[in-house]
Short mmCIF file of C-alpha atoms in Angstrom, two decimals:
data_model
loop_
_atom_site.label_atom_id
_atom_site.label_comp_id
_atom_site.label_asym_id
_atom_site.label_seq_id
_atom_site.Cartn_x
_atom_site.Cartn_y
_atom_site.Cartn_z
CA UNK Y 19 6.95 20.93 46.11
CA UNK Y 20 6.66 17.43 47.82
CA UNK Y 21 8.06 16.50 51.19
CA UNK Y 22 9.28 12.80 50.84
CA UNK Y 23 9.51 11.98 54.55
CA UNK Y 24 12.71 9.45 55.49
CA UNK Y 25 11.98 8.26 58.80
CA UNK Y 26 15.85 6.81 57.93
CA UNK Y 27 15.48 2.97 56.70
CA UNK Y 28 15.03 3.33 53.64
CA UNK Y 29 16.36 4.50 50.25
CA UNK Y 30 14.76 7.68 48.40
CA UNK Y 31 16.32 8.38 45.06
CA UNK Y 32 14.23 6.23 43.37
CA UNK Y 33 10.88 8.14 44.68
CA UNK Y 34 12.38 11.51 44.12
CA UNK Y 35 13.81 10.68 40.21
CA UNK Y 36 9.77 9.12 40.00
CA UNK Y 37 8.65 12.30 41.21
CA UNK Y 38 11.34 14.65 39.28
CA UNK Y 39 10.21 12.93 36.27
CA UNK Y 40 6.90 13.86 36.51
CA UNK Y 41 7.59 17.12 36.81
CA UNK Y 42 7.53 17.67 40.42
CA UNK Y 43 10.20 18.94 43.04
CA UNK Y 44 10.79 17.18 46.43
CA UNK Y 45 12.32 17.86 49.74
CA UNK Y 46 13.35 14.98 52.09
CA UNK Y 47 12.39 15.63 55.67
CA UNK Y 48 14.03 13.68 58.40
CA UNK Y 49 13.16 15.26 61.32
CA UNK Y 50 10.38 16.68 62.65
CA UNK Y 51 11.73 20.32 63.42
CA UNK Y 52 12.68 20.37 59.48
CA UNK Y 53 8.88 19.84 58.98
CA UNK Y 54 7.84 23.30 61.29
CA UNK Y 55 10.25 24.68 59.37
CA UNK Y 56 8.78 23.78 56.00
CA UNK Y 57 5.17 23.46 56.27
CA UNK Y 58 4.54 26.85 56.82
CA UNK Y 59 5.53 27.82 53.10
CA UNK Y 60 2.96 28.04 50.77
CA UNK Y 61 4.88 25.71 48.52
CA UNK Y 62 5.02 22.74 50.32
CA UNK Y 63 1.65 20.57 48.67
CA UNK Y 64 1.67 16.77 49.66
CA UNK Y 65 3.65 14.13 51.78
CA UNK Y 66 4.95 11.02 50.68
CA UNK Y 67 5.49 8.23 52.80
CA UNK Y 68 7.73 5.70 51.54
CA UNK Y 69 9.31 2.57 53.18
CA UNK Y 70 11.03 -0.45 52.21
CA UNK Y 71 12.06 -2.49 55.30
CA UNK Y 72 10.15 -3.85 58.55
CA UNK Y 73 7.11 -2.47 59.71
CA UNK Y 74 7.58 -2.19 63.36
CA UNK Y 75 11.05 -1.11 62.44
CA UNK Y 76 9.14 2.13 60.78
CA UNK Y 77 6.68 2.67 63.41
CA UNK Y 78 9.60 3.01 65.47
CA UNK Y 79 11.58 5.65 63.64
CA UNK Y 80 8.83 7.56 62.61
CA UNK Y 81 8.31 8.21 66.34
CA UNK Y 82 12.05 8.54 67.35
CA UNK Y 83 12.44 11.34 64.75
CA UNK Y 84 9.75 13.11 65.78
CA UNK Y 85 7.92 12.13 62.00
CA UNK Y 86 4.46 10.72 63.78
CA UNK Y 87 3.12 13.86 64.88
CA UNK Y 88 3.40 15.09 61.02
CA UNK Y 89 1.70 12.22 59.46
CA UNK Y 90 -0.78 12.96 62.12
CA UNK Y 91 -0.83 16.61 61.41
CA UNK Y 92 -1.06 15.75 57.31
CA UNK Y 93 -3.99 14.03 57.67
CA UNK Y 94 -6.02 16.54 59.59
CA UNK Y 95 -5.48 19.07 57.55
CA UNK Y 96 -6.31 17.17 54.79
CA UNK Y 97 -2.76 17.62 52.81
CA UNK Y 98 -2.33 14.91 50.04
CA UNK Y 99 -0.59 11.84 51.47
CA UNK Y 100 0.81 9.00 49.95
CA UNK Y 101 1.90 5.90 51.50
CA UNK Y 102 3.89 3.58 49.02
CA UNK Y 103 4.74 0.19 49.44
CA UNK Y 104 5.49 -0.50 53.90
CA UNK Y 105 4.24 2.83 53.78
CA UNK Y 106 0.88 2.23 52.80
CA UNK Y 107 0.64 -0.73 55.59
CA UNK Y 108 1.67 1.96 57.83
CA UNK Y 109 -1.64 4.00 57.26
CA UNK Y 110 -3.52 0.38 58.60
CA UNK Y 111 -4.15 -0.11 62.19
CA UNK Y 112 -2.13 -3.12 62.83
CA UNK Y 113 0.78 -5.38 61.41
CA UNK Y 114 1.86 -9.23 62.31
CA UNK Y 115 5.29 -8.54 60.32
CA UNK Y 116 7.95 -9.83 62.97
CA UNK Y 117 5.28 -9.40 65.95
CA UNK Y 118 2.28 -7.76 66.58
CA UNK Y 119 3.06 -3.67 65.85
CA UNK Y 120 0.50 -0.77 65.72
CA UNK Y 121 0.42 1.10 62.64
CA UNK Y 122 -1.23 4.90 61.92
CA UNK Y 123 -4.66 3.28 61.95
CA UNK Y 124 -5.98 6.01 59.52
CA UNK Y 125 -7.63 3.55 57.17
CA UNK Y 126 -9.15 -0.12 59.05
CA UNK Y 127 -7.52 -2.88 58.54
CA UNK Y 128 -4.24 -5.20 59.42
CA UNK Y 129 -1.29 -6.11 57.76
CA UNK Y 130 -0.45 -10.07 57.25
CA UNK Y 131 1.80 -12.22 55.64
CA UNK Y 132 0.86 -14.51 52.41
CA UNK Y 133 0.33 -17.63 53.02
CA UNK Y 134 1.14 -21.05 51.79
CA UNK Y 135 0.75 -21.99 48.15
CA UNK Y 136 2.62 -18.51 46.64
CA UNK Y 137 5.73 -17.40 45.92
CA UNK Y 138 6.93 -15.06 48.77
CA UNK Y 139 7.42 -12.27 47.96
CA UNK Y 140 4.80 -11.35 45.46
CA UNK Y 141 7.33 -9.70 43.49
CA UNK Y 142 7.06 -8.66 39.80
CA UNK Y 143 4.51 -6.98 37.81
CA UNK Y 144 1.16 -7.50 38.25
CA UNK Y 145 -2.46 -5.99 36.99
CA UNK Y 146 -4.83 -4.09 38.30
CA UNK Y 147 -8.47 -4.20 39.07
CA UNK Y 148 -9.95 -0.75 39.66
CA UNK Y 149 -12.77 -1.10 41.98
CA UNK Y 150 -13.98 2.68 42.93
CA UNK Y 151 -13.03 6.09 40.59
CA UNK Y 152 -11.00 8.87 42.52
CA UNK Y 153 -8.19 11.06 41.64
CA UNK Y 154 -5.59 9.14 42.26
CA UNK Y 155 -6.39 6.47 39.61
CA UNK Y 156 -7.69 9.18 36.77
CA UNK Y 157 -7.17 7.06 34.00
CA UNK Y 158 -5.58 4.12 35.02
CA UNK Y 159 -7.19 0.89 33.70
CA UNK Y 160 -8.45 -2.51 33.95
CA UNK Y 161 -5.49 -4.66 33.57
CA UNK Y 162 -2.90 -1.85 33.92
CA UNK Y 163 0.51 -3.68 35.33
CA UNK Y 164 2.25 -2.15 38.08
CA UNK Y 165 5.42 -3.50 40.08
CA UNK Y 166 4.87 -4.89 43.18
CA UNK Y 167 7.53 -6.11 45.90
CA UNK Y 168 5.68 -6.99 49.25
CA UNK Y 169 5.31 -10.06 51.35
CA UNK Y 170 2.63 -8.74 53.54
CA UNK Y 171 -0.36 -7.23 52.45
CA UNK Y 172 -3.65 -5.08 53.74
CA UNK Y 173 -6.53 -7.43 54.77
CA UNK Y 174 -9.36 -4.32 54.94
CA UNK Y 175 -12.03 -3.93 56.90
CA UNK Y 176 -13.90 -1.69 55.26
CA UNK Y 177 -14.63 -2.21 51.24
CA UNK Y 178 -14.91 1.58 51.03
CA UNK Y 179 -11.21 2.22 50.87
CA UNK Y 180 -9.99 0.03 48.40
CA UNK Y 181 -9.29 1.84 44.88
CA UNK Y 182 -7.77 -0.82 43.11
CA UNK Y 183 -6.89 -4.87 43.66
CA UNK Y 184 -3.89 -7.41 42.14
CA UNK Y 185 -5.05 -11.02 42.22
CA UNK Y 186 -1.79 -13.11 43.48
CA UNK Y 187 -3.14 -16.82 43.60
CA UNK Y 188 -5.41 -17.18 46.31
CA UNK Y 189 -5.27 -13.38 47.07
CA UNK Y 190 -6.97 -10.40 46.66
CA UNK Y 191 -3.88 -8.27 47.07
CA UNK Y 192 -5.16 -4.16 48.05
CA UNK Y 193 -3.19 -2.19 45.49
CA UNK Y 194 -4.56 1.06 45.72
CA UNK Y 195 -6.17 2.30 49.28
CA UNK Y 196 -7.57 5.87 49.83
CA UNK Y 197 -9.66 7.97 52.10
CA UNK Y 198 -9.96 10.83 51.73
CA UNK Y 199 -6.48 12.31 50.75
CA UNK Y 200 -5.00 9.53 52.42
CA UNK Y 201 -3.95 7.48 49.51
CA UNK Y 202 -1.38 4.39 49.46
CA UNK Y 203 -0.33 1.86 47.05
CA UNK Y 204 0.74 -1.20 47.84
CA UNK Y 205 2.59 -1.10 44.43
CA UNK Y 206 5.83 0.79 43.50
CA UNK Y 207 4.75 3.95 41.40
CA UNK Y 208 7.70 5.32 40.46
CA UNK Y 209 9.17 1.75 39.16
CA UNK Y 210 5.56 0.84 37.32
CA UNK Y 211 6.33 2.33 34.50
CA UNK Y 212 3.84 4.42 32.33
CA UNK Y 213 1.11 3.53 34.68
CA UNK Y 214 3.27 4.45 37.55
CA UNK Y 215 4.09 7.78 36.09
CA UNK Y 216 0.54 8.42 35.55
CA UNK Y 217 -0.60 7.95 39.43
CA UNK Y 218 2.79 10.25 40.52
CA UNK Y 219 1.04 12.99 37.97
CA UNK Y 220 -2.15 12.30 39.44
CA UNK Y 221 -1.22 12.64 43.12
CA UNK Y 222 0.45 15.67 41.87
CA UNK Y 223 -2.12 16.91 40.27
CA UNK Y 224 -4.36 16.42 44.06
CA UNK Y 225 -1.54 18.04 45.56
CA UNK Y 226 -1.63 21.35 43.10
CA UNK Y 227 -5.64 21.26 44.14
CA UNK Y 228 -5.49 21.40 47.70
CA UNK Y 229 -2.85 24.10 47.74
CA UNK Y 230 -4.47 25.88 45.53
CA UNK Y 231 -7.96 25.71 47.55
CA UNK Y 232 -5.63 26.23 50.73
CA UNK Y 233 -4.54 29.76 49.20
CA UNK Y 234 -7.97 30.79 47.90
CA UNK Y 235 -8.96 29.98 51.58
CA UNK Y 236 -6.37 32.30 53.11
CA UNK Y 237 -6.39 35.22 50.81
CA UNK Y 238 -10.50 35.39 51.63
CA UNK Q 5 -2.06 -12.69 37.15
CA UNK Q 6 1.22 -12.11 37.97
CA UNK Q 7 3.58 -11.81 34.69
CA UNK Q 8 6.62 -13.58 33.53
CA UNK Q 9 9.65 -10.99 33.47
CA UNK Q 10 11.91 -10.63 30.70
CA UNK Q 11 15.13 -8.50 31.73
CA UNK Q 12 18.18 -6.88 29.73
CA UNK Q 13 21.05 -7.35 31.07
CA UNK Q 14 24.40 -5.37 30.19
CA UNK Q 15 27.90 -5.67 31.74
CA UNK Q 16 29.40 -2.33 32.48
CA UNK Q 17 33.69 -1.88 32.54
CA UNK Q 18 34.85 1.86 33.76
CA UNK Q 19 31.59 3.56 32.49
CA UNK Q 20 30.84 1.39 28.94
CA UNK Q 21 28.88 -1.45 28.09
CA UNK Q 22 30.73 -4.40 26.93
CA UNK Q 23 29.38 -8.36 25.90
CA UNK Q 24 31.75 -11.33 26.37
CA UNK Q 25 31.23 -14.12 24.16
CA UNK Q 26 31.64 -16.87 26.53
CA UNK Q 27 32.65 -15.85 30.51
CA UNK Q 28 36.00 -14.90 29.96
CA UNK Q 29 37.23 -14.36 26.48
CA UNK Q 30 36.54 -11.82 23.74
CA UNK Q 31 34.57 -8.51 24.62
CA UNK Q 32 32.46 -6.61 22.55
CA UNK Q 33 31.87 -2.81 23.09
CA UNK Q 34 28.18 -2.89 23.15
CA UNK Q 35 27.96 1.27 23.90
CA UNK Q 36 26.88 3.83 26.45
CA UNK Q 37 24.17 2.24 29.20
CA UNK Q 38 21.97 5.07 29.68
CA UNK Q 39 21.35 5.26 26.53
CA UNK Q 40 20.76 1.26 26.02
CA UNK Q 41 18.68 1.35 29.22
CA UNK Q 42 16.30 4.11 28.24
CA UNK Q 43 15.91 2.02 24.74
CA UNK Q 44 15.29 -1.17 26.61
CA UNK Q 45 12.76 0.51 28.58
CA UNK Q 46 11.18 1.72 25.91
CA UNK Q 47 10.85 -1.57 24.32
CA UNK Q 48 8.61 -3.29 27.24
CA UNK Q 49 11.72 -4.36 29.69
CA UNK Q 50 10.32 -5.40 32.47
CA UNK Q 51 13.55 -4.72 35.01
CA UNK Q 52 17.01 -4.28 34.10
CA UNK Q 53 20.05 -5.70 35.66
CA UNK Q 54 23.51 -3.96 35.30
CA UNK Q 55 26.80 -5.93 36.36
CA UNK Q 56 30.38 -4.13 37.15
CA UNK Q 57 33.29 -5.94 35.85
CA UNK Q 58 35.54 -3.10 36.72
CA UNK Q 59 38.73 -4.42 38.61
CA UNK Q 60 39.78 -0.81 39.16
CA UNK Q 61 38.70 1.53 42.21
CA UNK Q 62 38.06 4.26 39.31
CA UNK Q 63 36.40 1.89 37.17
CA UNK Q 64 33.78 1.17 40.06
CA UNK Q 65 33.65 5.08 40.66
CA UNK Q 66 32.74 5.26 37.15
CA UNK Q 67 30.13 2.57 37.50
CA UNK Q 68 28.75 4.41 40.35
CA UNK Q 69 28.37 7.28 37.95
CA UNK Q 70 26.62 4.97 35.36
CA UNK Q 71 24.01 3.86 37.71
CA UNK Q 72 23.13 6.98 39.31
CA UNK Q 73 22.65 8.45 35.40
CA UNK Q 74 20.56 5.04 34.65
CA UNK Q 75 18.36 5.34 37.63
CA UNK Q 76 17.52 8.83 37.28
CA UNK Q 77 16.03 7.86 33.99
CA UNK Q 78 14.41 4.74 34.05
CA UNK Q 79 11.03 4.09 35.81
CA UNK Q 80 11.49 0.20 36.33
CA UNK Q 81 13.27 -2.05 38.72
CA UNK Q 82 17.58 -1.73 38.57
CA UNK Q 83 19.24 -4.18 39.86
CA UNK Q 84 23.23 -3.85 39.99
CA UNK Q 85 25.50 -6.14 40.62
CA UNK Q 86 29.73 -7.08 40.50
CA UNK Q 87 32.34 -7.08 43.64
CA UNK Q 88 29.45 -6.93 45.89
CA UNK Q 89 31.64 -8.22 49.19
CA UNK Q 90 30.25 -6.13 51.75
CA UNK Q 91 27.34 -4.17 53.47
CA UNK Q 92 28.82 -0.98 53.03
CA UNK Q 93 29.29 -1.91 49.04
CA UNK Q 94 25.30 -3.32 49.24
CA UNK Q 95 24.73 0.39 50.34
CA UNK Q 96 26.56 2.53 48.07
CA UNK Q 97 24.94 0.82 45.08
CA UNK Q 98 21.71 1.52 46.85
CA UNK Q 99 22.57 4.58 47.54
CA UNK Q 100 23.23 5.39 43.79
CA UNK Q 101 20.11 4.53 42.66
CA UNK Q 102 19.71 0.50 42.55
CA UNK Q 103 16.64 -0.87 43.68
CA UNK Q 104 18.24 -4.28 44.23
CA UNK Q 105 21.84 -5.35 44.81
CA UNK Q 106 22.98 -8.71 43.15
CA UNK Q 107 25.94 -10.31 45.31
CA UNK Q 108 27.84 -14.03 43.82
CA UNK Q 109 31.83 -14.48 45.26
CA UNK Q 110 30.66 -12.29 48.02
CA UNK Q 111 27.90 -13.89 49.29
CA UNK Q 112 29.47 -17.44 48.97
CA UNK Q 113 32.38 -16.43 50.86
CA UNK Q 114 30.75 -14.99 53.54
CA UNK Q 115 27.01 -16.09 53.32
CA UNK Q 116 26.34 -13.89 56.41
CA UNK Q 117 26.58 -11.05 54.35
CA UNK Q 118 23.10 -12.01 52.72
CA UNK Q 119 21.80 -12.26 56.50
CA UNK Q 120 22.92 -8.75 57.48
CA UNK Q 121 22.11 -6.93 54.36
CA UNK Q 122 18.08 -8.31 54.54
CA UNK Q 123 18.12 -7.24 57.41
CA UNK Q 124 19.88 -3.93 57.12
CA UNK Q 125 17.50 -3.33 53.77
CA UNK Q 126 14.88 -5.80 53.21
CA UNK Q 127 15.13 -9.11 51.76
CA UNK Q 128 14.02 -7.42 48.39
CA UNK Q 129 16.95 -5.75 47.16
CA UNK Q 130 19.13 -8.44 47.67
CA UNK Q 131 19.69 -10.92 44.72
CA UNK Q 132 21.88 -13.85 44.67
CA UNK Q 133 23.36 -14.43 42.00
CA UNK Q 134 24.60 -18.01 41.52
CA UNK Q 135 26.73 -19.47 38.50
CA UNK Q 136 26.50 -23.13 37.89
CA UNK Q 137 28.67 -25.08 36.26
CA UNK Q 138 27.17 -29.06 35.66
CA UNK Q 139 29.90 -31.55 36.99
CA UNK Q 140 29.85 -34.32 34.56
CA UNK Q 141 31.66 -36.86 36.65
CA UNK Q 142 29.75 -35.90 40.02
CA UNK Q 143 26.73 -35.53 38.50
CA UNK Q 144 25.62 -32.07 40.16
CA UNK Q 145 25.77 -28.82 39.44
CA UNK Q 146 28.37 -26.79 40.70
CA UNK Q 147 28.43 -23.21 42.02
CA UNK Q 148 31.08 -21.28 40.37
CA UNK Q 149 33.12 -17.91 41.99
CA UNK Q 150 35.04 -15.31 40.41
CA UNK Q 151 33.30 -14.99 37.32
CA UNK Q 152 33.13 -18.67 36.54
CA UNK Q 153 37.06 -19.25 37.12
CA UNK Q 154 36.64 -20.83 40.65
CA UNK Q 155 34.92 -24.25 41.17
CA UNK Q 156 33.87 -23.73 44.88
CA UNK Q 157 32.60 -28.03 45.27
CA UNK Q 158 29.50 -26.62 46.51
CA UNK Q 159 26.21 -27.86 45.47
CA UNK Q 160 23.89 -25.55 43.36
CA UNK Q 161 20.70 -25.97 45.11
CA UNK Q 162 21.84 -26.81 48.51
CA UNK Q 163 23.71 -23.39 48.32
CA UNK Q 164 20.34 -21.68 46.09
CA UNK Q 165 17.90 -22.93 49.64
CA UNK Q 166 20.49 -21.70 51.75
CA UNK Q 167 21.07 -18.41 50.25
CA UNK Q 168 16.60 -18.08 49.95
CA UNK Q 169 16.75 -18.82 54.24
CA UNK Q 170 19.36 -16.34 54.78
CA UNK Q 171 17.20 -14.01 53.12
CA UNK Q 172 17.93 -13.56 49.55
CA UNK Q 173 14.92 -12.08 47.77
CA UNK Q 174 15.81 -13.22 44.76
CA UNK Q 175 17.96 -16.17 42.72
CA UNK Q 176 19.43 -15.03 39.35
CA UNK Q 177 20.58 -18.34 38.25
CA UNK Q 178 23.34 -18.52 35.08
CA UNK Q 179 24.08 -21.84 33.48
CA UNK Q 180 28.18 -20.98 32.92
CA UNK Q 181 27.92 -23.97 30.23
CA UNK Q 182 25.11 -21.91 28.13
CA UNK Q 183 26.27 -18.94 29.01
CA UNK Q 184 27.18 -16.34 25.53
CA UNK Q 185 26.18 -19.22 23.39
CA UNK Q 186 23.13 -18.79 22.80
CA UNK Q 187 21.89 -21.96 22.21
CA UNK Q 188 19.59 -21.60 24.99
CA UNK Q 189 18.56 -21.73 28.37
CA UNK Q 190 19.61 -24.38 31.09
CA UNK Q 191 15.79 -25.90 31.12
CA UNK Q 192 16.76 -28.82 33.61
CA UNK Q 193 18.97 -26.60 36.34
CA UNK Q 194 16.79 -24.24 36.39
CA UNK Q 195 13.60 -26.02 37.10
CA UNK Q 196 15.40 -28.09 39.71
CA UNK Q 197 15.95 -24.34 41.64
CA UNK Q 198 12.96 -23.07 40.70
CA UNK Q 199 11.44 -25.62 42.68
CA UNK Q 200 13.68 -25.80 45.50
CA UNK Q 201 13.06 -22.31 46.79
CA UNK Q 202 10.03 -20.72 47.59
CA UNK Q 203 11.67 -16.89 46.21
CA UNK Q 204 11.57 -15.97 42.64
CA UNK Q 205 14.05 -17.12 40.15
CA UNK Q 206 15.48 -15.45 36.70
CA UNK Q 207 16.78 -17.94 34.43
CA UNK Q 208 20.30 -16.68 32.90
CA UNK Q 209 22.80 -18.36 30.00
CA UNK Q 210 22.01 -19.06 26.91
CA UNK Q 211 19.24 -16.91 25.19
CA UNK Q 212 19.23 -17.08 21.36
CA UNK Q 213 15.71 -17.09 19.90
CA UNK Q 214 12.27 -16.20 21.69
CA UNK Q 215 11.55 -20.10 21.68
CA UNK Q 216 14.42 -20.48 24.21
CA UNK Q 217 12.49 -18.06 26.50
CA UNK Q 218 9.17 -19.55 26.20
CA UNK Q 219 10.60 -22.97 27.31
CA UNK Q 220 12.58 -21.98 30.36
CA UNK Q 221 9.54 -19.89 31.86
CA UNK Q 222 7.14 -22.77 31.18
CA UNK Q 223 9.49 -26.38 30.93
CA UNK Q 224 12.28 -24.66 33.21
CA UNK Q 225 9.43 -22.73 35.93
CA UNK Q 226 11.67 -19.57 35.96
CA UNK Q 227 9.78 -16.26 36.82
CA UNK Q 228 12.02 -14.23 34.67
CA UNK Q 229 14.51 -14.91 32.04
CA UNK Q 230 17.51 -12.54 31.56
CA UNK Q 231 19.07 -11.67 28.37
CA UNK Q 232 22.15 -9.56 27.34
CA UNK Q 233 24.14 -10.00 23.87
CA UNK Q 234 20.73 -11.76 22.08
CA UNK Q 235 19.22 -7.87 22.66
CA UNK Q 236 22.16 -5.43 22.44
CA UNK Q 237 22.91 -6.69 19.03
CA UNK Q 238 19.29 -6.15 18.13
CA UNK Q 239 19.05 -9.69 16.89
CA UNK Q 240 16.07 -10.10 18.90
CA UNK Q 241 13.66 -7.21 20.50
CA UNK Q 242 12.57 -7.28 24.11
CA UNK Q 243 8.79 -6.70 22.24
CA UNK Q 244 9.15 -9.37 20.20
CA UNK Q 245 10.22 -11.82 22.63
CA UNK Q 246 7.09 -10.70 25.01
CA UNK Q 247 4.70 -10.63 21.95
CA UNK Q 248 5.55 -14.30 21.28
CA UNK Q 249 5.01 -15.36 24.57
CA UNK Q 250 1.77 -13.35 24.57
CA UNK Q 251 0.50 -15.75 21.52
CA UNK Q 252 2.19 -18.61 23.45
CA UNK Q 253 -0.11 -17.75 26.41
CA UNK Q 254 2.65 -16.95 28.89
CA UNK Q 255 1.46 -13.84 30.82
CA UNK Q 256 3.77 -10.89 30.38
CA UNK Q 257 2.97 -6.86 30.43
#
């Protein structure tokens, strides 16, 4: 089972048909308590992170319902995360959307608006360039469309992290970031179609991995 | 590269899809949307956008129905328009399963209802949707209300810029003169848009052959051309239309 967290801005019944579609069960989690509750059970595997709406917006109800210290907690641990869409900027260490805003700073880098000379926002389907192999992107391809709906985007400092890349006029737009189990896409899986469904069953399938090395750890 | 959309569109009336020919006259039953929706995203659609015409509070509960069944089965962008007056009706749509909410009457009678629902759920779920009717002895186009009856005297792309500042995401721009004809799209109005506002714009009206599409996202600069009758009848394909462009060299998925 996934935990969708819903720091409350945003709608989730597209990410959980995406994810019931690919065969996988999720739980929304609004509150922090609901999360000590949960992640106790064995069954719990992976966090999504999803977002539509302002950064600084998110930053701040992640905090106010008690969300941050979970994120935080995920990625110790080394649980499966995904970020999608504003929720993959979140994992970045700083936005300019509507004022300068701190993000999760798990993966370096800052979050900026596009410039002059494209449409804003980048919105429609766009392909991808895979730049580095990991589970996540098992089988996804050069030139592989996804749907994208974003006016800012990550400007990385660190080349490691990047998965995959959209070209949007001038820009190299990050697509797919990682590190570790960290993962984000910039990208809307569960409206990509195909391709979409096959990184949900991917991420799934990372998910089913680390539980499944978490229980061979505790029954040693 | 980023691709040129091409996007079904089906009116829904208490729970079944229907066509007009023309705006207002003679309806065709045109069958059950999930079904059509899971065929059109099968075929390559590259977003779909469903429109309520119910007048009835059942008929909208019955919509509600629809696009809660449609969105648990499709895996690209819904978009869902018709009576779209509020935030609160912005939200229940979303809350069924739309990933974008068009808004028309609504929007130009109370324009800060774009304002509030960007900001309520981010400029990109919120679509304006604009009908224009050309006035022959102004010489402008017109934007249109209540399903094309209403003349409103206001100016299509004065009221196009305004709706992109107060945050629209989106422009999905029907020529009421092409519209259900099929003799194609409204090239010149919808060039004049596209380059008026710096957010995306689907060309709407008027689709008949695949040629019609090639020349309004090329000629006309739209970013995605919506089509409803031209593909429930099966006259054209959704892949055929996108393979043509293909060997036209008009990116598409």
């Amino acid at each position: 089972m996934i935990v969708v967290l819903d720091p409350g801005i945003g709608n989730l019944s597209s990410v959980r048909s995406g994810f019931a579609r690919a065969g996988e069960e999720t739980v929304v989690v609004a509150r922090g308590e609901q999360w000590t509750a949960l992640a106790g059970r064995g069954d719990v595997c992976g966090v999504v992170l999803p977002g539509v709406g302002a950064f600084g917006d998110a930053m701040f109800q992640l905090r106010a319902s008690g969300l941050l210290p979970v994120v935080r907690e995920v990625v110790r641990e080394g649980r499966p995360l995904l970020g999608i869409c504003l929720g993959m900027q979140l994992l970045f260490g700083v936005s300019e959307e509507h004022g300068m805003h701190v993000g999760l700073g798990v993966i370096p880098g800052k979050v900026v608006r596009f410039g002059q000379g494209v449409k804003v926002p980048h919105m429609g389907w766009n392909d991808l360039t895979v730049v580095r192999p990991h589970p996540l992107t098992e089988g996804v391809r050069r030139g592989d469309y996804v749907y994208f709906v974003h006016s800012y985007y990550a400007v990385m400092q660190a080349e490691e992290h990047l998965l995959a890349a959209a070209t949007y006029g001038r820009y190299t737009v990050p697509a797919v970031v990682a590190k570790g189990a960290v993962c984000g896409t910039q990208f809307h899986p569960e409206k990509s179609g195909p391709v979409g469904e096959r990184i949900l069953r991917n991420f799934i399938a990372m998910c089913h991995a680390w539980q499944a090395q978490e229980g061979e750890k505790s029954g040693v | 590269m980023l691709t040129k959309r091409i996007i079904p569109c089906f009116d829904v009336l208490d729970g079944r899809v229907v066509k007009h020919v023309g705006f207002l006259e003679n309806r065709r039953d045109a069958g059950d949307p999930v079904a059509l929706a899971e065929r059109y995203c099968a075929e390559g659609a590259d977003e779909l956008v469903l429109l309520d015409i119910s007048a009835s509070e059942d008929g909208r509960l019955a919509t509600q129905r629809v696009v809660a069944a449609v969105a648990e089965r499709v895996n690209i962008p819904f978009t869902v328009g018709g009576g779209v007056s509020t935030v609160d009706d912005v939200r229940a749509l979303l809350l069924a399963g739309a990933d974008k909410v068009s808004m028309n009457t609504g929007a130009v009678r109370n324009p800060q209802l774009i304002k509030e629902a960007a900001h309520r759920f981010g400029e990109q779920c919120v679509v304006v949707a604009i009908d224009a009717k050309l006035n022959e002895s102004m010489a402008q186009y017109e934007v249109m209300i209540k399903g094309g009856k209403v003349s409103t005297g206001m100016e299509v792309i004065q009221w196009a810029k305004r709706a992109a500042e107060l945050g629209a995401g989106e422009i999905l721009l029907t020529s009421f003169r092409q519209d259900g004809t099929r003799a194609g799209f409204d090239v010149t109005l919808t060039r004049l848009v596209a380059e008026a506002v710096r957010v995306p714009v689907i060309a709407s009206g008027g689709a008949g052959r695949k040629e019609h599409f090639y020349e309004v996202l090329t000629e006309g600069k739209a970013d995605a051309a919506l089509a409803a009758s031209v593909f429930h009848f099966a006259e054209t394909s959704v892949g055929q239309v996108k393979a043509y462009l293909r060997q036209k060299g008009v990116p598409v998925r």
